[in-house]
PDB file of C-alpha atoms in Angstrom:
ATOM      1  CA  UNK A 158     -22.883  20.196   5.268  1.00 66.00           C
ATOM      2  CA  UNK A 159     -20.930  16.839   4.957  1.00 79.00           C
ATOM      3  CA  UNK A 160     -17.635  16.657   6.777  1.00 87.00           C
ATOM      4  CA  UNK A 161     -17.211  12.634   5.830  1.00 95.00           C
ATOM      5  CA  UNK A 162     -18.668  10.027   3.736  1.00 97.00           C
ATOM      6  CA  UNK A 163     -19.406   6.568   4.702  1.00 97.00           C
ATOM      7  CA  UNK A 164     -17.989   4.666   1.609  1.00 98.00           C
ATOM      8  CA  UNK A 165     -17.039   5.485  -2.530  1.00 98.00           C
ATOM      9  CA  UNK A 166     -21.178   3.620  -2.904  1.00 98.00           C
ATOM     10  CA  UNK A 167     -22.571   6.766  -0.939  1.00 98.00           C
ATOM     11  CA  UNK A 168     -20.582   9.248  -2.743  1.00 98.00           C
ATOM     12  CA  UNK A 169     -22.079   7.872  -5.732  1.00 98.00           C
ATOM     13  CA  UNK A 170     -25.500   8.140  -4.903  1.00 98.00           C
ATOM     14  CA  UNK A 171     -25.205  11.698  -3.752  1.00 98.00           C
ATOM     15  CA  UNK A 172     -23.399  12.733  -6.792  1.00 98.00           C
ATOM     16  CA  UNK A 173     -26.524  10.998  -9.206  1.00 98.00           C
ATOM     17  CA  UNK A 174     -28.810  13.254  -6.856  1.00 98.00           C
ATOM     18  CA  UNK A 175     -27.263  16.131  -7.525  1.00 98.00           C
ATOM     19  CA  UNK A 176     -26.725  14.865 -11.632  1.00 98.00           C
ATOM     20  CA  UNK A 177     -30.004  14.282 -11.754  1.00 98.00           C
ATOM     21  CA  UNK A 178     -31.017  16.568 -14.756  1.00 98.00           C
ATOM     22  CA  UNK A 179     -28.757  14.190 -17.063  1.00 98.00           C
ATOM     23  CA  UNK A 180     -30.688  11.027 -15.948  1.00 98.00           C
ATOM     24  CA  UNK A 181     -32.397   9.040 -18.962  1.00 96.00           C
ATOM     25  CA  UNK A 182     -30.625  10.677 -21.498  1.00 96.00           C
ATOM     26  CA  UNK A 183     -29.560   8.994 -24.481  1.00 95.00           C
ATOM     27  CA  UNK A 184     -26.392  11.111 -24.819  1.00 97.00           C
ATOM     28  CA  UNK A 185     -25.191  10.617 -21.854  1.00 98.00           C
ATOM     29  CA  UNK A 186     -21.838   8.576 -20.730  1.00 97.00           C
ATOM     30  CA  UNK A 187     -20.626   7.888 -17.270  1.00 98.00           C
ATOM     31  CA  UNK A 188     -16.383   7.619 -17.825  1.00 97.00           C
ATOM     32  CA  UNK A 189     -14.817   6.746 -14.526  1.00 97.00           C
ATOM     33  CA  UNK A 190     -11.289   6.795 -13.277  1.00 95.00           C
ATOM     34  CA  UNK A 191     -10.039   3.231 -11.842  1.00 92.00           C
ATOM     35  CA  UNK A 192      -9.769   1.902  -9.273  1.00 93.00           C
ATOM     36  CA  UNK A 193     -11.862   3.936  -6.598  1.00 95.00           C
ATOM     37  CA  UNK A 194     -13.540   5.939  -9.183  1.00 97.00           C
ATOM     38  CA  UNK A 195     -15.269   3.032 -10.951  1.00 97.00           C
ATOM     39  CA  UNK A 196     -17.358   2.110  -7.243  1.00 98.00           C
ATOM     40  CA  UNK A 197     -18.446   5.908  -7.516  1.00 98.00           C
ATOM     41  CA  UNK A 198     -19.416   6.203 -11.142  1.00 98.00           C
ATOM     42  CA  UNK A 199     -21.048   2.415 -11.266  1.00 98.00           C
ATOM     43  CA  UNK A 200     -23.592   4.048  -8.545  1.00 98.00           C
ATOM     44  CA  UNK A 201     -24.170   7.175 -11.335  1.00 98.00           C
ATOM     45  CA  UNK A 202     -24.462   5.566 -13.905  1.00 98.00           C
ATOM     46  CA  UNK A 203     -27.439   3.299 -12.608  1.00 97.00           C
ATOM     47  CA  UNK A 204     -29.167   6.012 -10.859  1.00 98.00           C
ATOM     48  CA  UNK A 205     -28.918   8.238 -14.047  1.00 98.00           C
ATOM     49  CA  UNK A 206     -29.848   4.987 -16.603  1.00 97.00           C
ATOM     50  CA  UNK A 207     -26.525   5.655 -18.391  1.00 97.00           C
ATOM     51  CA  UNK A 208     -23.699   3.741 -20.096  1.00 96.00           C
ATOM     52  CA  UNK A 209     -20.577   2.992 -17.690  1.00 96.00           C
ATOM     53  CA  UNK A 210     -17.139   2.769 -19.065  1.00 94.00           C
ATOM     54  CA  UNK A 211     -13.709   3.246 -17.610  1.00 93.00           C
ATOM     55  CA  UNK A 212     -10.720   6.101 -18.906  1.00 92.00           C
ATOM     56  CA  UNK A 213      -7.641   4.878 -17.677  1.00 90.00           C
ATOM     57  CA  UNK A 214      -4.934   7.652 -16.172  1.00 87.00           C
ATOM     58  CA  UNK A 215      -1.616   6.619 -14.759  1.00 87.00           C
ATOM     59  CA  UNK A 216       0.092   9.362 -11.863  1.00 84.00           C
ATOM     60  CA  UNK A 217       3.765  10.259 -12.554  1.00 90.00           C
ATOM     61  CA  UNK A 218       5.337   9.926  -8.814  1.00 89.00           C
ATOM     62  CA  UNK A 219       8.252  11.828  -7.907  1.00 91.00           C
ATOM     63  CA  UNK A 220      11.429   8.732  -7.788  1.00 88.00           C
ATOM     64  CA  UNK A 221      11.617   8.305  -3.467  1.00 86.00           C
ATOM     65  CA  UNK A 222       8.308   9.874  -2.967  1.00 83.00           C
ATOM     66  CA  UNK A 223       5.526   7.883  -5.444  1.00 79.00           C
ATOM     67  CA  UNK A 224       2.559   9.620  -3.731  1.00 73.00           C
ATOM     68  CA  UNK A 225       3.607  12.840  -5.133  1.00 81.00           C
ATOM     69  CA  UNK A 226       3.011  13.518  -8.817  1.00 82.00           C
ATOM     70  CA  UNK A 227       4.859  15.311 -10.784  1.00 89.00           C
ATOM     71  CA  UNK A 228       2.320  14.807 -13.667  1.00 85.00           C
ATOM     72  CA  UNK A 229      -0.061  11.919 -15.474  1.00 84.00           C
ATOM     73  CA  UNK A 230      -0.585  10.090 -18.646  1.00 86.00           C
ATOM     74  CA  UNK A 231      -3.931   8.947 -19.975  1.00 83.00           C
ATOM     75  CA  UNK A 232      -5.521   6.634 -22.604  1.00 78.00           C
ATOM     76  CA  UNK A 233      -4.162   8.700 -26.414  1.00 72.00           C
ATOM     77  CA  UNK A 234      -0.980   9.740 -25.505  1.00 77.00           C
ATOM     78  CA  UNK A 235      -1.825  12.181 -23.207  1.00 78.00           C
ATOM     79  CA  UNK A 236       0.958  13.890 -20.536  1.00 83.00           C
ATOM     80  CA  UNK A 237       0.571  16.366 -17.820  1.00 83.00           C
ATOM     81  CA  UNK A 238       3.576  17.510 -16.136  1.00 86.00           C
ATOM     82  CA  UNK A 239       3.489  19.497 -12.556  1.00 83.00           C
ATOM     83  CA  UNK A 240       6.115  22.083 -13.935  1.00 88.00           C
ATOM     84  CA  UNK A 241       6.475  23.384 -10.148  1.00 88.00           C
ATOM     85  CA  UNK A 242       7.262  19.714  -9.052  1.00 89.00           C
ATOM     86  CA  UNK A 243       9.449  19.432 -11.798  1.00 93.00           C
ATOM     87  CA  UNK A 244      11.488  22.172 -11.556  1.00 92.00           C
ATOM     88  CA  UNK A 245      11.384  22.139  -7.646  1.00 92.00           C
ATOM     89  CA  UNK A 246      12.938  18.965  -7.310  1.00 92.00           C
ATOM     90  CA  UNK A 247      15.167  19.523 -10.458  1.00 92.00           C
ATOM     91  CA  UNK A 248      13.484  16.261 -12.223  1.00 93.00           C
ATOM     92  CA  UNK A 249      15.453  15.539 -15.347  1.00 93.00           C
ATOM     93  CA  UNK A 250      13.705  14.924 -18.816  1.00 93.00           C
ATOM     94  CA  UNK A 251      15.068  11.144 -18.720  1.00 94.00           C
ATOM     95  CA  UNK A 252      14.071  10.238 -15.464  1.00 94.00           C
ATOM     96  CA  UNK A 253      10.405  11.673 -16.582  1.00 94.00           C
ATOM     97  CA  UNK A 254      10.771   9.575 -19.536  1.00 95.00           C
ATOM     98  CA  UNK A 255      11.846   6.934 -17.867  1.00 94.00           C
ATOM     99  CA  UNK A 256       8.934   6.880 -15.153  1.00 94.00           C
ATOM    100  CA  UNK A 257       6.422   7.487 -17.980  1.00 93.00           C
ATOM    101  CA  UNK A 258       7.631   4.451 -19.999  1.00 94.00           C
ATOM    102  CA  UNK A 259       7.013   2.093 -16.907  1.00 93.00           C
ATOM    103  CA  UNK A 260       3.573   3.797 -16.169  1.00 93.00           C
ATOM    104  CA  UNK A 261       2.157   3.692 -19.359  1.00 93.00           C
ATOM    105  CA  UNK A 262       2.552  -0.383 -19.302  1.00 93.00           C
ATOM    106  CA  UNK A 263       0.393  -0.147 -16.588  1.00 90.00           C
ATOM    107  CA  UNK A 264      -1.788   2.283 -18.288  1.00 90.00           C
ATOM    108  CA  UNK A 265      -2.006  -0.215 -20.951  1.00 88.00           C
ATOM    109  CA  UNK A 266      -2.141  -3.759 -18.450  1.00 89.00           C
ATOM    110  CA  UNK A 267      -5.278  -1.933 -17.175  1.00 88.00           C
ATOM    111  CA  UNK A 268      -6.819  -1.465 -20.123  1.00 85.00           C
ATOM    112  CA  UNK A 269      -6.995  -4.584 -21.644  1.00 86.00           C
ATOM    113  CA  UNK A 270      -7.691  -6.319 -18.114  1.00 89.00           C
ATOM    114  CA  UNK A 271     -10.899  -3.807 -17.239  1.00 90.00           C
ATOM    115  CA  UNK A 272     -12.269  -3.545 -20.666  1.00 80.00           C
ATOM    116  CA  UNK A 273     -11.386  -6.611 -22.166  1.00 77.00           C
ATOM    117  CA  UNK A 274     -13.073  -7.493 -26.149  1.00 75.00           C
ATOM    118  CA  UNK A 275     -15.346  -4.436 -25.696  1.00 78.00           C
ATOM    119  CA  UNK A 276     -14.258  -1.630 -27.921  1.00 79.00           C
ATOM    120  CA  UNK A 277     -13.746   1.645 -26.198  1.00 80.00           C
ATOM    121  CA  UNK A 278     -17.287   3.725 -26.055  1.00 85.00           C
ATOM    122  CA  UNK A 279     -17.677   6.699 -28.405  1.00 87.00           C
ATOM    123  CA  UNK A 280     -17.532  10.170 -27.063  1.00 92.00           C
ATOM    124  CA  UNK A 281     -17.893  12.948 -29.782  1.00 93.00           C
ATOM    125  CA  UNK A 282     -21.033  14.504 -29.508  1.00 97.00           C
ATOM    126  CA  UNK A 283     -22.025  13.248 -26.381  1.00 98.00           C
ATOM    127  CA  UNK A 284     -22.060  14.407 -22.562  1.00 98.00           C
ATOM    128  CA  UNK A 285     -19.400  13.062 -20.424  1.00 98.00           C
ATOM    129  CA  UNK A 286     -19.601  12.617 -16.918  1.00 98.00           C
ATOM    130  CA  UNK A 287     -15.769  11.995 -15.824  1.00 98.00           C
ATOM    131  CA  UNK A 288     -16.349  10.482 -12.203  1.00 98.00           C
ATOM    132  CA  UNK A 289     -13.432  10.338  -9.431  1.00 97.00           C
ATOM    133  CA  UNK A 290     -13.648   9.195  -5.575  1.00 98.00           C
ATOM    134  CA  UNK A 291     -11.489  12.092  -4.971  1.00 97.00           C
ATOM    135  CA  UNK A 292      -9.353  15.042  -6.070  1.00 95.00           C
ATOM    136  CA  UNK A 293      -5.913  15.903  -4.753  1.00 91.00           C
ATOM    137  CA  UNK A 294      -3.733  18.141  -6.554  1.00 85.00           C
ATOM    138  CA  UNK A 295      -5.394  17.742  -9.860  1.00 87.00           C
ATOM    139  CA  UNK A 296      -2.910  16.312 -11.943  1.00 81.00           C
ATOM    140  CA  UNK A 297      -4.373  13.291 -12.789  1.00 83.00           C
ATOM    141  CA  UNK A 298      -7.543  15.046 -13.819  1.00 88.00           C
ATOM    142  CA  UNK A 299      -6.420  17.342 -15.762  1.00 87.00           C
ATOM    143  CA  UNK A 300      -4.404  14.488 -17.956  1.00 85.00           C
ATOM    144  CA  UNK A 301      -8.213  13.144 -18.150  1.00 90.00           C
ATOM    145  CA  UNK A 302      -9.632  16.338 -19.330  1.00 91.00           C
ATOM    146  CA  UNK A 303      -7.375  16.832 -21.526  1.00 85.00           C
ATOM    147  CA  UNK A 304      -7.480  13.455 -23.259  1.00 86.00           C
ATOM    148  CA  UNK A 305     -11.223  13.323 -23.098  1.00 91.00           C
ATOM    149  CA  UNK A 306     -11.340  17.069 -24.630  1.00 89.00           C
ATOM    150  CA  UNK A 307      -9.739  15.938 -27.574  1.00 85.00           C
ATOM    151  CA  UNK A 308     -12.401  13.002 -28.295  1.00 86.00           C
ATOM    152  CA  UNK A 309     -14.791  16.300 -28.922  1.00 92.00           C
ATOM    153  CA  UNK A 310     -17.338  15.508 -26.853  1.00 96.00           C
ATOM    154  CA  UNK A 311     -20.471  18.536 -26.282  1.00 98.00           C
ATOM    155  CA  UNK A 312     -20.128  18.628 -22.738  1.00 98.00           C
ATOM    156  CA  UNK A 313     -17.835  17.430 -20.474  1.00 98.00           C
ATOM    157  CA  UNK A 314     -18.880  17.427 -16.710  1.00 98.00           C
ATOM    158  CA  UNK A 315     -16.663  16.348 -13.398  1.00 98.00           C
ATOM    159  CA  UNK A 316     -18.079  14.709 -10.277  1.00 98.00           C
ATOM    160  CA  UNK A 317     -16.010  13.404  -7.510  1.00 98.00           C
ATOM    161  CA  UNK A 318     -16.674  12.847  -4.186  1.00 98.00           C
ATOM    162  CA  UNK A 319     -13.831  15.218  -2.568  1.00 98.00           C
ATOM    163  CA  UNK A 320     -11.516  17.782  -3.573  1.00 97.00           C
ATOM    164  CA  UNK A 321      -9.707  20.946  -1.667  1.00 96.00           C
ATOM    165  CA  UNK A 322     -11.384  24.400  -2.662  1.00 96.00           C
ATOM    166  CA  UNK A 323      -8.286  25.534  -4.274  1.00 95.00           C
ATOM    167  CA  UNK A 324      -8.077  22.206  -6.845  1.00 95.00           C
ATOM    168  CA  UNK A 325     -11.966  22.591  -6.890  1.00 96.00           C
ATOM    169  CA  UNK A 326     -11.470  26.160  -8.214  1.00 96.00           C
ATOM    170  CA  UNK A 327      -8.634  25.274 -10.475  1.00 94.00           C
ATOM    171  CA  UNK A 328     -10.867  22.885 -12.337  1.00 95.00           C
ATOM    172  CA  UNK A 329     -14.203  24.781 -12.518  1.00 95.00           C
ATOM    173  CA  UNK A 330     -12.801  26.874 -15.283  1.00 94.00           C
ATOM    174  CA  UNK A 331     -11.663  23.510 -17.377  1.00 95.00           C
ATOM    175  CA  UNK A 332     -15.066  21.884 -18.214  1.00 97.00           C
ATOM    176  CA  UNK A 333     -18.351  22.805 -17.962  1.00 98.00           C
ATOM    177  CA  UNK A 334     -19.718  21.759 -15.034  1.00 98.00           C
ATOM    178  CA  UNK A 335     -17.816  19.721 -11.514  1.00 98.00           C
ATOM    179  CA  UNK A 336     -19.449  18.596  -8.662  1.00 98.00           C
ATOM    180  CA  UNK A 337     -18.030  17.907  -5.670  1.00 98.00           C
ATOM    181  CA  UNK A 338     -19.783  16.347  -2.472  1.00 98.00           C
ATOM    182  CA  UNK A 339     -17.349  17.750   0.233  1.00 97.00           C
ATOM    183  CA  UNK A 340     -14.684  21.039  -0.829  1.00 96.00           C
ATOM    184  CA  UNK A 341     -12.421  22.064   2.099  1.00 95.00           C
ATOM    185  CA  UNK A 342     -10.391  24.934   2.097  1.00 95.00           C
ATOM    186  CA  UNK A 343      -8.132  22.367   4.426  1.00 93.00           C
ATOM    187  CA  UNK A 344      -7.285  18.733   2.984  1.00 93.00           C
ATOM    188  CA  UNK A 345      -4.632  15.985   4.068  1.00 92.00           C
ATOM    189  CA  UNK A 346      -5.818  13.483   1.976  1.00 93.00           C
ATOM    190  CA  UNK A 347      -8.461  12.342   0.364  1.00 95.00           C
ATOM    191  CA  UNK A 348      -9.075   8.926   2.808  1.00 95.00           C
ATOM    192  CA  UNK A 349      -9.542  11.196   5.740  1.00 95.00           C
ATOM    193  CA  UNK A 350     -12.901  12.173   3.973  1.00 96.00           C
ATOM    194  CA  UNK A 351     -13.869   8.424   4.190  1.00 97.00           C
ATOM    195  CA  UNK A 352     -15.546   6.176   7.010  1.00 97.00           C
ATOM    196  CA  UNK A 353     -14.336   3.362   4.456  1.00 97.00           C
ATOM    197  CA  UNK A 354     -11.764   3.837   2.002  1.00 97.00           C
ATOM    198  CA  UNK A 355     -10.390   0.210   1.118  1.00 96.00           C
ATOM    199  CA  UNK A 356      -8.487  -0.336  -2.091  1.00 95.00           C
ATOM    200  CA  UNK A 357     -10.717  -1.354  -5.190  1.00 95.00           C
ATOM    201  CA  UNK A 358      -9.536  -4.337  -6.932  1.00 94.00           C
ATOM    202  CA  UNK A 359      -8.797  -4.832 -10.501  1.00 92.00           C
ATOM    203  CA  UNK A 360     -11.325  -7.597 -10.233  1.00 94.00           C
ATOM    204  CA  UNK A 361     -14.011  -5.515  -8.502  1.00 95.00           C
ATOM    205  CA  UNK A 362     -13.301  -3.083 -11.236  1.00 95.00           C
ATOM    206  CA  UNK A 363     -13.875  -5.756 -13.849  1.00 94.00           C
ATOM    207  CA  UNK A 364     -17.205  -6.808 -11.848  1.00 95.00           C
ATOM    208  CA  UNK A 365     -18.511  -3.748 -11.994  1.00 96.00           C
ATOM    209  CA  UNK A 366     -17.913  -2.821 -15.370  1.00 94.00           C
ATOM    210  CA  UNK A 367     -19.488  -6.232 -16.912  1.00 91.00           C
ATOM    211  CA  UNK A 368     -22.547  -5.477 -14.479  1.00 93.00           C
ATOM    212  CA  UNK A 369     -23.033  -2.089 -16.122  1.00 93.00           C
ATOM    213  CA  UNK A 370     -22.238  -3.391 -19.656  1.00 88.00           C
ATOM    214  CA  UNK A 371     -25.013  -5.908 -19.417  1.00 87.00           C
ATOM    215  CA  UNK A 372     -27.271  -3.552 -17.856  1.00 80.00           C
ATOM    216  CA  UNK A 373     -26.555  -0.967 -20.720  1.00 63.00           C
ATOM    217  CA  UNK A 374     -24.150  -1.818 -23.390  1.00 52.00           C
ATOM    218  CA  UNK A 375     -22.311   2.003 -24.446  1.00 46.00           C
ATOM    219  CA  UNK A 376     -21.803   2.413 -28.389  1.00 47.00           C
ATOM    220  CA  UNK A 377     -18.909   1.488 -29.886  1.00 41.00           C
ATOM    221  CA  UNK A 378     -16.680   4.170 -31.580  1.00 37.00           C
TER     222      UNK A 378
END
């Protein structure tokens, strides 16, 4: 069993390994999660001969404390709230707001800087692959999900290179299928799980993205 990966490229080539029965399929879209995620889907979505596109989803961090989330947004509106956060650390509705508003410029910024002209790639109908480096709490996953869940696609599937058992659990029951390289029943972070774990770059993300697009151009909606 794997206790730690080398880098985000080997995660992805696992994951297509263990994917394998969706390679070549004409159905078939690879959605990643920037930054990290994009490094880890770009490697599944070549190995599997699929279209690579990215579905942008902005953490909501607790004011003091930004690497804790008290939810997500994602691309169509889409909020997820940590109720337990929330109501642990008595978060008001206009400080949510508030955070939100700022995030989802972001949310937007990255948008228009990773996919540019190219129209955003259709998804009803078809089998989504919804790739992360790693998995903490959830939160932003779930805002993901949901969003993508929406789009109606026929099946929605999860790989990620980490997660904790219990978040790993949590999720199995929202789509229908998640794989996960390494699932501890113990997790600090999801770096730890790394040999390398450097931040991704908007502009790697933008690389990576125009490679797959010219290997395999998705359909437009």
């Amino acid at each position: 069993m794997l206790e730690q990966l080398k880098d985000r490229e080997q995660a992805g080539r696992l994951l297509a390994e263990k994917l394998i029965a969706y390679k070549d399929r004409a159905d078939v879209l690879v959605l990643a999660l920037p930054r990290g995620g994009v490094s880890v889907g770009y490697e599944i979505a070549r190995a599997l001969d699929a279209p690579l596109d990215v579905f942008v989803v902005r953490k909501l961090g607790v004011p003091g404390y930004r690497e804790l989330a008290l939810g997500a947004i994602a691309s169509g509106g889409v909020r997820v709230l940590n109720e337990d956060v929330v109501e642990a650390l008595n978060i008001s509705p206009a400080n949510i707001e508030q955070i939100a508003a700022e995030e989802q410029k972001e949310l937007e910024r990255r948008e228009r800087a990773y996919r540019s002209d190219r129209p955003a790639p259709s998804v009803q109908g078809r089998t989504v692959i919804l790739v992360d480096d790693g998995i903490a709490t959830g939160s932003t996953l779930r805002a993901a999900i949901e969003a993508i869940r929406s789009l109606r696609p026929a099946r929605l599937v999860v790989a990620a290179g980490v997660a904790p058992m219990s978040t790993f659990l949590e999720l199995r029951s929202q789509v229908d299928e998640i794989v996960c390289l390494i699932t501890p029943y113990s997790f600090a972070a999801i770096g730890l799980l790394y040999e390398r774990f450097t931040q991704v770059s908007d502009e790697e993300v933008t690389d990576l993205l125009e490679r797959a697009a010219r290997r395999k151009t998705p359909s437009a909606v």
